[in-house]
Amino acid sequence: MTQCHPLLLLDVDGVLNPFAARSCPPGYTEHNLFPGEEPVRLCAAHGPWIKELAPRFELVWATAWGLDANRLLGPVLGLPDLPAIEFPPVPFDPREKLPAVMRHVGPRPLAWIDDALPPDAEAWASSRDTPTLLIDIDPAVGLTRAVVDQALQWADAPALSSLR
């Protein structure tokens, strides 16, 4: 992928893993990726959906999992290794994500899919000179086809086409 593609920042917990659901949602299976901790709920459809986003975006993990997302989720979802934004050590406050995101993305257009967008993210996004899409996910629902379609439609918008 080239620098002309917008970035797509992808969180894991709450987005790919709907941890706030009372039980494992239909279409998801539970995986014991962290012995002694809650299982991680993953949906097989997410792998193909993320691959569908790849031709239009430069995909980047924006998760406390960091590069462990490649090792733990890549094989389950059939994903290639992706770069990851470096966040403070866990546990950290979600508002600490924004400075790391700002350093990583610079002036590039981006879509950010997260269940815990920092409070200042909306003001930051609206102040940017480049297109920025924030998609807030319900952590009891996780990533849906509608969200994938929203990101694809945004990536195809004339404002982004002119930047390519």
Short mmCIF file of N, CA, C and O in Angstrom, two decimals, residues 3-7 101-111 124-125 127-132 154 160 163:
data_model
loop_
_atom_site.label_atom_id
_atom_site.label_comp_id
_atom_site.label_asym_id
_atom_site.label_seq_id
_atom_site.Cartn_x
_atom_site.Cartn_y
_atom_site.Cartn_z
N GLN A 3 1.46 5.60 0.30
CA GLN A 3 1.12 6.71 1.17
C GLN A 3 -0.16 7.42 0.72
O GLN A 3 -0.69 8.23 1.44
N CYS A 4 -0.68 7.13 -0.48
CA CYS A 4 -1.88 7.82 -0.94
C CYS A 4 -3.14 7.26 -0.30
O CYS A 4 -4.20 7.86 -0.38
N HIS A 5 -3.06 6.12 0.33
CA HIS A 5 -4.23 5.55 1.01
C HIS A 5 -4.40 6.19 2.38
O HIS A 5 -3.43 6.43 3.08
N PRO A 6 -5.65 6.43 2.78
CA PRO A 6 -5.85 6.89 4.15
C PRO A 6 -5.53 5.75 5.12
O PRO A 6 -5.55 4.58 4.75
N LEU A 7 -5.25 6.12 6.33
CA LEU A 7 -5.02 5.14 7.38
C LEU A 7 -6.36 4.65 7.92
O LEU A 7 -7.34 5.39 7.92
N VAL A 101 -1.79 8.51 18.75
CA VAL A 101 -2.41 8.52 17.42
C VAL A 101 -1.93 9.74 16.64
O VAL A 101 -1.54 9.64 15.47
N MET A 102 -1.94 10.90 17.27
CA MET A 102 -1.51 12.12 16.59
C MET A 102 -0.08 12.00 16.08
O MET A 102 0.22 12.40 14.95
N ARG A 103 0.80 11.46 16.89
CA ARG A 103 2.20 11.27 16.46
C ARG A 103 2.29 10.32 15.28
O ARG A 103 3.05 10.53 14.34
N HIS A 104 1.52 9.25 15.32
CA HIS A 104 1.60 8.22 14.29
C HIS A 104 1.02 8.69 12.95
O HIS A 104 1.59 8.42 11.91
N VAL A 105 -0.10 9.36 12.98
CA VAL A 105 -0.80 9.68 11.72
C VAL A 105 -0.30 10.94 11.05
O VAL A 105 -0.43 11.06 9.83
N GLY A 106 0.25 11.88 11.82
CA GLY A 106 0.67 13.13 11.19
C GLY A 106 -0.48 13.77 10.45
O GLY A 106 -1.62 13.76 10.92
N PRO A 107 -0.23 14.26 9.23
CA PRO A 107 -1.29 14.95 8.48
C PRO A 107 -2.13 14.04 7.57
O PRO A 107 -2.95 14.52 6.80
N ARG A 108 -1.94 12.74 7.66
CA ARG A 108 -2.64 11.83 6.74
C ARG A 108 -4.12 11.71 7.05
O ARG A 108 -4.53 11.73 8.21
N PRO A 109 -4.94 11.51 6.01
CA PRO A 109 -6.35 11.21 6.24
C PRO A 109 -6.49 9.88 6.97
O PRO A 109 -5.64 8.99 6.79
N LEU A 110 -7.53 9.75 7.78
CA LEU A 110 -7.70 8.50 8.51
C LEU A 110 -9.12 8.27 8.94
O LEU A 110 -9.89 9.20 9.11
N ALA A 111 -9.42 7.00 9.11
CA ALA A 111 -10.63 6.54 9.77
C ALA A 111 -10.16 5.81 11.02
O ALA A 111 -9.19 5.05 10.97
N TRP A 124 -10.25 17.19 17.98
CA TRP A 124 -9.03 17.01 17.17
C TRP A 124 -9.41 16.70 15.73
O TRP A 124 -8.86 17.30 14.80
N ALA A 125 -10.34 15.77 15.52
CA ALA A 125 -10.73 15.38 14.17
C ALA A 125 -11.29 16.56 13.39
O ALA A 125 -10.96 16.75 12.21
N SER A 127 -10.68 19.64 13.79
CA SER A 127 -9.68 20.70 13.58
C SER A 127 -8.64 20.34 12.53
O SER A 127 -7.86 21.20 12.11
N ARG A 128 -8.64 19.10 12.07
CA ARG A 128 -7.63 18.66 11.10
C ARG A 128 -7.92 19.21 9.71
O ARG A 128 -9.07 19.40 9.33
N ASP A 129 -6.86 19.42 8.93
CA ASP A 129 -6.99 19.89 7.56
C ASP A 129 -7.22 18.75 6.59
O ASP A 129 -7.46 19.00 5.41
N THR A 130 -7.12 17.52 7.06
CA THR A 130 -7.32 16.36 6.20
C THR A 130 -8.54 15.57 6.68
O THR A 130 -8.89 15.61 7.86
N PRO A 131 -9.19 14.85 5.76
CA PRO A 131 -10.39 14.10 6.15
C PRO A 131 -10.11 13.12 7.28
O PRO A 131 -9.11 12.40 7.28
N THR A 132 -11.01 13.12 8.25
CA THR A 132 -10.89 12.25 9.42
C THR A 132 -12.28 11.72 9.78
O THR A 132 -13.20 12.50 9.95
N TRP A 154 -16.74 6.08 2.87
CA TRP A 154 -15.94 7.26 3.20
C TRP A 154 -14.65 7.26 2.38
O TRP A 154 -14.25 8.31 1.86
N LEU A 160 -11.45 12.36 -0.68
CA LEU A 160 -10.27 11.50 -0.58
C LEU A 160 -9.71 11.16 -1.96
O LEU A 160 -8.50 11.06 -2.12
N LEU A 163 -7.11 13.46 -3.16
CA LEU A 163 -5.81 13.42 -2.47
C LEU A 163 -4.90 12.32 -3.03
O LEU A 163 -3.72 12.27 -2.70
#
